[in-house]
Amino acid sequence: EADIYQTPRYLVIGTGKKITLECSQTMGHDKMYWYQQDPGMELHLIHYSYGVNSTEKGDLSSESTVSRIRTEHFPLTLESARPSHTSQYLCASSEPGGGWGEQFFGPGTRLTVL
Amino acid sequence: AQSVTQLGSHVSVSEGALVLLRCNYSSSVPPYLFWYVQYPNQGLQLLLKYTSAATLVKGINGFEAEFKKSETSFHLTKPSAHMSDAAEYFCAVTADSNYQLIWGAGTKLIIKP
């Protein structure tokens, strides 16, 4: 079944740790996105990719980095986690050609940095 | 620049009553518009989308939305609320030819028994 997966679903970690949030999709989509979501706020785009070896920063400044070595895999890394990074992180993908903008979402990773 | 405004961060309706969630957009080009729903501790799921075909769009779970260009609106409605509709709803507009989405801040729908 075509889907988009995120692991872990929940992560509690101490300040200064390096973390990687995993995102994989089996939908055959070229475009992938990372959003940061805080309660009562709109989704903020932090990174996106149009395909292998393509990564761009989004509208919201983020201290995270991403890579796109394989079409189906788009991990997000924080080199040194801080309490300000506490948030929900959503991964999404969209069809080749954009599909009018429709995006398909994973279940999210809720990150808490102590 | 494109933008989306959702009126009301929280909307409370009784079970069986009409649901109306408001979305107004600003776009310099003909927009594509979307409504997504997010249940607790889950990702976002597409409810419906407007892509310049029929102005009245029907979606999943009995929801529909009407595109009104003159009012720059895309309000979401459901004739009769069900307890399972309690969730957060997000309106979004396509920003540009790269089809990036611009998001509203979301409206939390509360269903009273």
Short mmCIF file of N, CA and C in Angstrom, two decimals, chain A:
data_model
loop_
_atom_site.label_atom_id
_atom_site.label_comp_id
_atom_site.label_asym_id
_atom_site.label_seq_id
_atom_site.Cartn_x
_atom_site.Cartn_y
_atom_site.Cartn_z
N GLU A 1 0.85 -1.19 0.00
CA GLU A 1 0.00 0.00 0.00
C GLU A 1 0.89 1.24 0.00
N ALA A 2 0.59 2.20 -0.89
CA ALA A 2 1.36 3.43 -0.96
C ALA A 2 1.07 4.28 0.26
N ASP A 3 2.12 4.74 0.89
CA ASP A 3 1.92 5.51 2.12
C ASP A 3 3.15 6.36 2.41
N ILE A 4 3.05 7.15 3.47
CA ILE A 4 4.17 7.95 3.93
C ILE A 4 4.35 7.71 5.43
N TYR A 5 5.58 7.44 5.83
CA TYR A 5 5.88 6.97 7.17
C TYR A 5 6.84 7.93 7.88
N GLN A 6 6.61 8.09 9.16
CA GLN A 6 7.53 8.88 9.97
C GLN A 6 7.89 8.12 11.25
N THR A 7 9.17 8.14 11.57
CA THR A 7 9.62 7.57 12.83
C THR A 7 10.68 8.45 13.45
N PRO A 8 10.74 8.53 14.80
CA PRO A 8 9.75 7.97 15.71
C PRO A 8 8.48 8.81 15.74
N ARG A 9 7.42 8.33 16.34
CA ARG A 9 6.21 9.12 16.48
C ARG A 9 6.35 10.12 17.61
N TYR A 10 7.03 9.72 18.67
CA TYR A 10 7.26 10.59 19.82
C TYR A 10 8.72 10.46 20.23
N LEU A 11 9.32 11.60 20.60
CA LEU A 11 10.73 11.59 21.01
C LEU A 11 10.92 12.63 22.10
N VAL A 12 11.47 12.19 23.23
CA VAL A 12 11.83 13.09 24.32
C VAL A 12 13.34 12.96 24.49
N ILE A 13 14.02 14.10 24.41
CA ILE A 13 15.48 14.06 24.38
C ILE A 13 16.04 15.24 25.13
N GLY A 14 17.27 15.11 25.59
CA GLY A 14 17.91 16.19 26.34
C GLY A 14 18.59 17.20 25.44
N THR A 15 18.80 18.39 25.98
CA THR A 15 19.46 19.46 25.24
C THR A 15 20.85 19.04 24.79
N GLY A 16 21.19 19.41 23.56
CA GLY A 16 22.52 19.15 23.04
C GLY A 16 22.66 17.86 22.25
N LYS A 17 21.65 17.01 22.30
CA LYS A 17 21.72 15.74 21.58
C LYS A 17 21.49 15.95 20.08
N LYS A 18 22.10 15.08 19.29
CA LYS A 18 21.85 15.06 17.85
C LYS A 18 20.72 14.10 17.56
N ILE A 19 19.76 14.53 16.76
CA ILE A 19 18.64 13.66 16.44
C ILE A 19 18.36 13.68 14.94
N THR A 20 17.83 12.57 14.46
CA THR A 20 17.37 12.48 13.07
C THR A 20 15.94 11.98 13.06
N LEU A 21 15.07 12.74 12.42
CA LEU A 21 13.68 12.34 12.23
C LEU A 21 13.56 11.72 10.84
N GLU A 22 13.01 10.52 10.80
CA GLU A 22 12.95 9.78 9.55
C GLU A 22 11.62 9.99 8.84
N CYS A 23 11.69 10.07 7.51
CA CYS A 23 10.49 10.15 6.68
C CYS A 23 10.73 9.33 5.42
N SER A 24 9.81 8.42 5.15
CA SER A 24 9.89 7.61 3.94
C SER A 24 8.52 7.53 3.29
N GLN A 25 8.52 7.50 1.96
CA GLN A 25 7.25 7.36 1.24
C GLN A 25 7.38 6.32 0.14
N THR A 26 6.29 5.59 -0.04
CA THR A 26 6.23 4.56 -1.08
C THR A 26 5.23 4.96 -2.16
N MET A 27 5.04 6.25 -2.34
CA MET A 27 4.05 6.77 -3.28
C MET A 27 4.67 7.13 -4.63
N GLY A 28 6.00 7.05 -4.72
CA GLY A 28 6.65 7.40 -5.97
C GLY A 28 6.68 8.89 -6.25
N HIS A 29 6.54 9.71 -5.20
CA HIS A 29 6.51 11.16 -5.37
C HIS A 29 7.92 11.75 -5.41
N ASP A 30 8.07 12.75 -6.29
CA ASP A 30 9.35 13.44 -6.37
C ASP A 30 9.49 14.51 -5.28
N LYS A 31 8.40 15.24 -5.02
CA LYS A 31 8.48 16.36 -4.11
C LYS A 31 8.20 15.91 -2.68
N MET A 32 9.03 16.37 -1.76
CA MET A 32 8.83 16.08 -0.34
C MET A 32 9.05 17.35 0.48
N TYR A 33 8.41 17.39 1.65
CA TYR A 33 8.39 18.61 2.46
C TYR A 33 8.51 18.24 3.94
N TRP A 34 9.09 19.16 4.71
CA TRP A 34 9.05 19.11 6.17
C TRP A 34 8.39 20.38 6.67
N TYR A 35 7.41 20.19 7.57
CA TYR A 35 6.72 21.30 8.21
C TYR A 35 6.94 21.23 9.72
N GLN A 36 6.92 22.40 10.34
CA GLN A 36 6.89 22.49 11.79
C GLN A 36 5.51 23.00 12.18
N GLN A 37 4.90 22.35 13.15
CA GLN A 37 3.55 22.71 13.56
C GLN A 37 3.49 22.94 15.05
N ASP A 38 3.07 24.14 15.44
CA ASP A 38 2.86 24.47 16.85
C ASP A 38 1.38 24.73 17.08
N PRO A 39 0.89 24.50 18.30
CA PRO A 39 -0.55 24.63 18.57
C PRO A 39 -1.09 26.02 18.20
N GLY A 40 -2.23 26.04 17.49
CA GLY A 40 -2.88 27.29 17.14
C GLY A 40 -2.20 28.08 16.04
N MET A 41 -1.23 27.47 15.40
CA MET A 41 -0.48 28.19 14.36
C MET A 41 -0.61 27.45 13.03
N GLU A 42 -0.37 28.22 11.96
CA GLU A 42 -0.35 27.56 10.65
C GLU A 42 0.89 26.68 10.52
N LEU A 43 0.86 25.78 9.58
CA LEU A 43 2.02 24.96 9.30
C LEU A 43 3.12 25.84 8.68
N HIS A 44 4.33 25.64 9.16
CA HIS A 44 5.45 26.41 8.63
C HIS A 44 6.37 25.47 7.86
N LEU A 45 6.62 25.79 6.60
CA LEU A 45 7.52 24.99 5.77
C LEU A 45 8.96 25.27 6.16
N ILE A 46 9.69 24.23 6.54
CA ILE A 46 11.09 24.43 6.93
C ILE A 46 12.07 23.90 5.90
N HIS A 47 11.70 22.86 5.17
CA HIS A 47 12.56 22.33 4.10
C HIS A 47 11.69 21.69 3.03
N TYR A 48 12.21 21.66 1.79
CA TYR A 48 11.54 20.91 0.75
C TYR A 48 12.56 20.41 -0.26
N SER A 49 12.10 19.46 -1.06
CA SER A 49 12.98 18.84 -2.05
C SER A 49 12.16 18.50 -3.28
N TYR A 50 12.75 18.76 -4.44
CA TYR A 50 12.07 18.45 -5.70
C TYR A 50 12.54 17.12 -6.28
N GLY A 51 13.51 16.49 -5.62
CA GLY A 51 14.00 15.22 -6.11
C GLY A 51 15.35 14.91 -5.50
N VAL A 52 15.95 13.81 -5.96
CA VAL A 52 17.25 13.40 -5.42
C VAL A 52 18.27 14.52 -5.59
N ASN A 53 19.03 14.74 -4.54
CA ASN A 53 20.09 15.76 -4.47
C ASN A 53 19.58 17.19 -4.55
N SER A 54 18.29 17.38 -4.39
CA SER A 54 17.69 18.72 -4.36
C SER A 54 17.13 18.98 -2.98
N THR A 55 17.61 20.04 -2.31
CA THR A 55 17.03 20.46 -1.04
C THR A 55 17.01 21.98 -0.99
N GLU A 56 15.96 22.51 -0.39
CA GLU A 56 15.80 23.95 -0.27
C GLU A 56 15.27 24.28 1.12
N LYS A 57 15.62 25.46 1.61
CA LYS A 57 15.06 25.93 2.87
C LYS A 57 13.69 26.55 2.61
N GLY A 58 12.82 26.40 3.58
CA GLY A 58 11.48 26.94 3.45
C GLY A 58 11.38 28.33 4.03
N ASP A 59 10.13 28.70 4.35
CA ASP A 59 9.87 30.06 4.80
C ASP A 59 10.33 30.30 6.23
N LEU A 60 10.29 29.26 7.05
CA LEU A 60 10.64 29.41 8.46
C LEU A 60 12.09 29.03 8.66
N SER A 61 12.83 29.94 9.24
CA SER A 61 14.23 29.66 9.51
C SER A 61 14.34 28.48 10.47
N SER A 62 15.19 27.55 10.16
CA SER A 62 15.33 26.37 10.99
C SER A 62 16.80 26.01 11.11
N GLU A 63 17.16 25.50 12.27
CA GLU A 63 18.53 25.06 12.49
C GLU A 63 18.72 23.61 12.05
N SER A 64 17.70 23.02 11.50
CA SER A 64 17.80 21.65 11.04
C SER A 64 18.37 21.58 9.64
N THR A 65 18.79 20.37 9.25
CA THR A 65 19.26 20.13 7.89
C THR A 65 18.55 18.89 7.35
N VAL A 66 18.52 18.76 6.04
CA VAL A 66 17.89 17.62 5.40
C VAL A 66 18.81 17.07 4.32
N SER A 67 18.52 15.86 3.88
CA SER A 67 19.22 15.26 2.76
C SER A 67 18.23 14.48 1.91
N ARG A 68 18.57 14.30 0.66
CA ARG A 68 17.68 13.52 -0.25
C ARG A 68 18.59 12.72 -1.17
N ILE A 69 19.02 11.58 -0.67
CA ILE A 69 19.91 10.70 -1.41
C ILE A 69 19.11 9.68 -2.21
N ARG A 70 17.94 9.33 -1.68
CA ARG A 70 17.04 8.40 -2.36
C ARG A 70 15.69 9.07 -2.52
N THR A 71 14.99 8.76 -3.56
CA THR A 71 13.69 9.38 -3.83
C THR A 71 12.72 9.21 -2.66
N GLU A 72 12.75 8.02 -2.06
CA GLU A 72 11.73 7.70 -1.07
C GLU A 72 12.07 8.15 0.34
N HIS A 73 13.26 8.71 0.56
CA HIS A 73 13.74 8.96 1.91
C HIS A 73 14.14 10.42 2.08
N PHE A 74 13.67 11.08 3.13
CA PHE A 74 13.91 12.52 3.31
C PHE A 74 14.09 12.80 4.81
N PRO A 75 15.22 12.43 5.40
CA PRO A 75 15.42 12.61 6.84
C PRO A 75 15.76 14.05 7.21
N LEU A 76 15.37 14.42 8.41
CA LEU A 76 15.65 15.75 8.96
C LEU A 76 16.54 15.58 10.20
N THR A 77 17.61 16.36 10.27
CA THR A 77 18.59 16.22 11.36
C THR A 77 18.74 17.53 12.12
N LEU A 78 18.76 17.40 13.45
CA LEU A 78 19.12 18.51 14.33
C LEU A 78 20.44 18.15 14.98
N GLU A 79 21.47 18.94 14.73
CA GLU A 79 22.81 18.60 15.25
C GLU A 79 22.88 18.75 16.76
N SER A 80 22.17 19.74 17.31
CA SER A 80 22.22 19.98 18.75
C SER A 80 20.84 20.48 19.18
N ALA A 81 20.05 19.57 19.73
CA ALA A 81 18.66 19.93 20.06
C ALA A 81 18.60 20.92 21.22
N ARG A 82 17.64 21.83 21.12
CA ARG A 82 17.38 22.82 22.18
C ARG A 82 15.90 22.83 22.52
N PRO A 83 15.53 23.30 23.71
CA PRO A 83 14.09 23.36 24.06
C PRO A 83 13.24 24.11 23.04
N SER A 84 13.83 25.10 22.35
CA SER A 84 13.06 25.84 21.34
C SER A 84 12.70 24.98 20.14
N HIS A 85 13.30 23.80 20.02
CA HIS A 85 12.98 22.89 18.92
C HIS A 85 11.77 22.01 19.25
N THR A 86 11.28 22.10 20.46
CA THR A 86 10.10 21.33 20.85
C THR A 86 8.92 21.73 19.96
N SER A 87 8.35 20.73 19.26
CA SER A 87 7.30 21.01 18.30
C SER A 87 6.84 19.68 17.68
N GLN A 88 5.84 19.78 16.81
CA GLN A 88 5.47 18.62 15.98
C GLN A 88 6.06 18.84 14.59
N TYR A 89 6.64 17.80 14.04
CA TYR A 89 7.25 17.86 12.72
C TYR A 89 6.48 16.93 11.78
N LEU A 90 6.01 17.52 10.69
CA LEU A 90 5.21 16.76 9.72
C LEU A 90 5.95 16.66 8.40
N CYS A 91 5.98 15.45 7.85
CA CYS A 91 6.58 15.21 6.54
C CYS A 91 5.44 15.02 5.53
N ALA A 92 5.64 15.50 4.32
CA ALA A 92 4.61 15.38 3.29
C ALA A 92 5.27 15.16 1.93
N SER A 93 4.48 14.68 0.99
CA SER A 93 4.97 14.51 -0.38
C SER A 93 3.87 14.90 -1.35
N SER A 94 4.25 15.18 -2.59
CA SER A 94 3.26 15.51 -3.62
C SER A 94 3.67 14.89 -4.94
N GLU A 95 2.69 14.77 -5.80
CA GLU A 95 2.90 14.07 -7.06
C GLU A 95 3.84 14.81 -7.99
N PRO A 96 4.47 14.10 -8.93
CA PRO A 96 5.22 14.77 -9.98
C PRO A 96 4.33 15.74 -10.72
N GLY A 97 4.83 16.93 -10.99
CA GLY A 97 3.99 17.94 -11.64
C GLY A 97 3.14 18.71 -10.68
N GLY A 98 3.19 18.34 -9.40
CA GLY A 98 2.53 19.16 -8.38
C GLY A 98 1.17 18.69 -7.96
N GLY A 99 0.38 18.08 -8.86
CA GLY A 99 -0.97 17.64 -8.48
C GLY A 99 -1.81 18.79 -8.00
N TRP A 100 -1.65 19.98 -8.57
CA TRP A 100 -2.31 21.22 -8.15
C TRP A 100 -1.92 21.65 -6.73
N GLY A 101 -0.94 21.00 -6.16
CA GLY A 101 -0.50 21.37 -4.83
C GLY A 101 -0.91 20.39 -3.74
N GLU A 102 -1.73 19.38 -4.10
CA GLU A 102 -2.17 18.45 -3.07
C GLU A 102 -0.98 17.73 -2.46
N GLN A 103 -0.92 17.71 -1.15
CA GLN A 103 0.16 17.04 -0.44
C GLN A 103 -0.40 15.92 0.43
N PHE A 104 0.41 14.88 0.59
CA PHE A 104 0.05 13.72 1.39
C PHE A 104 0.97 13.70 2.61
N PHE A 105 0.37 13.51 3.77
CA PHE A 105 1.12 13.70 5.02
C PHE A 105 1.37 12.39 5.75
N GLY A 106 2.52 12.34 6.43
CA GLY A 106 2.79 11.29 7.39
C GLY A 106 2.11 11.61 8.71
N PRO A 107 2.22 10.71 9.69
CA PRO A 107 1.52 10.88 10.98
C PRO A 107 2.17 11.90 11.91
N GLY A 108 3.40 12.32 11.60
CA GLY A 108 4.07 13.32 12.41
C GLY A 108 4.98 12.73 13.47
N THR A 109 5.96 13.54 13.89
CA THR A 109 6.82 13.22 15.03
C THR A 109 6.69 14.36 16.03
N ARG A 110 6.30 14.01 17.24
CA ARG A 110 6.20 15.02 18.29
C ARG A 110 7.50 15.00 19.09
N LEU A 111 8.25 16.09 19.00
CA LEU A 111 9.58 16.19 19.63
C LEU A 111 9.50 17.07 20.86
N THR A 112 10.03 16.57 21.96
CA THR A 112 10.17 17.35 23.19
C THR A 112 11.63 17.37 23.59
N VAL A 113 12.19 18.58 23.71
CA VAL A 113 13.58 18.72 24.13
C VAL A 113 13.60 19.32 25.53
N LEU A 114 14.22 18.57 26.45
CA LEU A 114 14.20 19.00 27.86
C LEU A 114 15.41 19.86 28.20
#
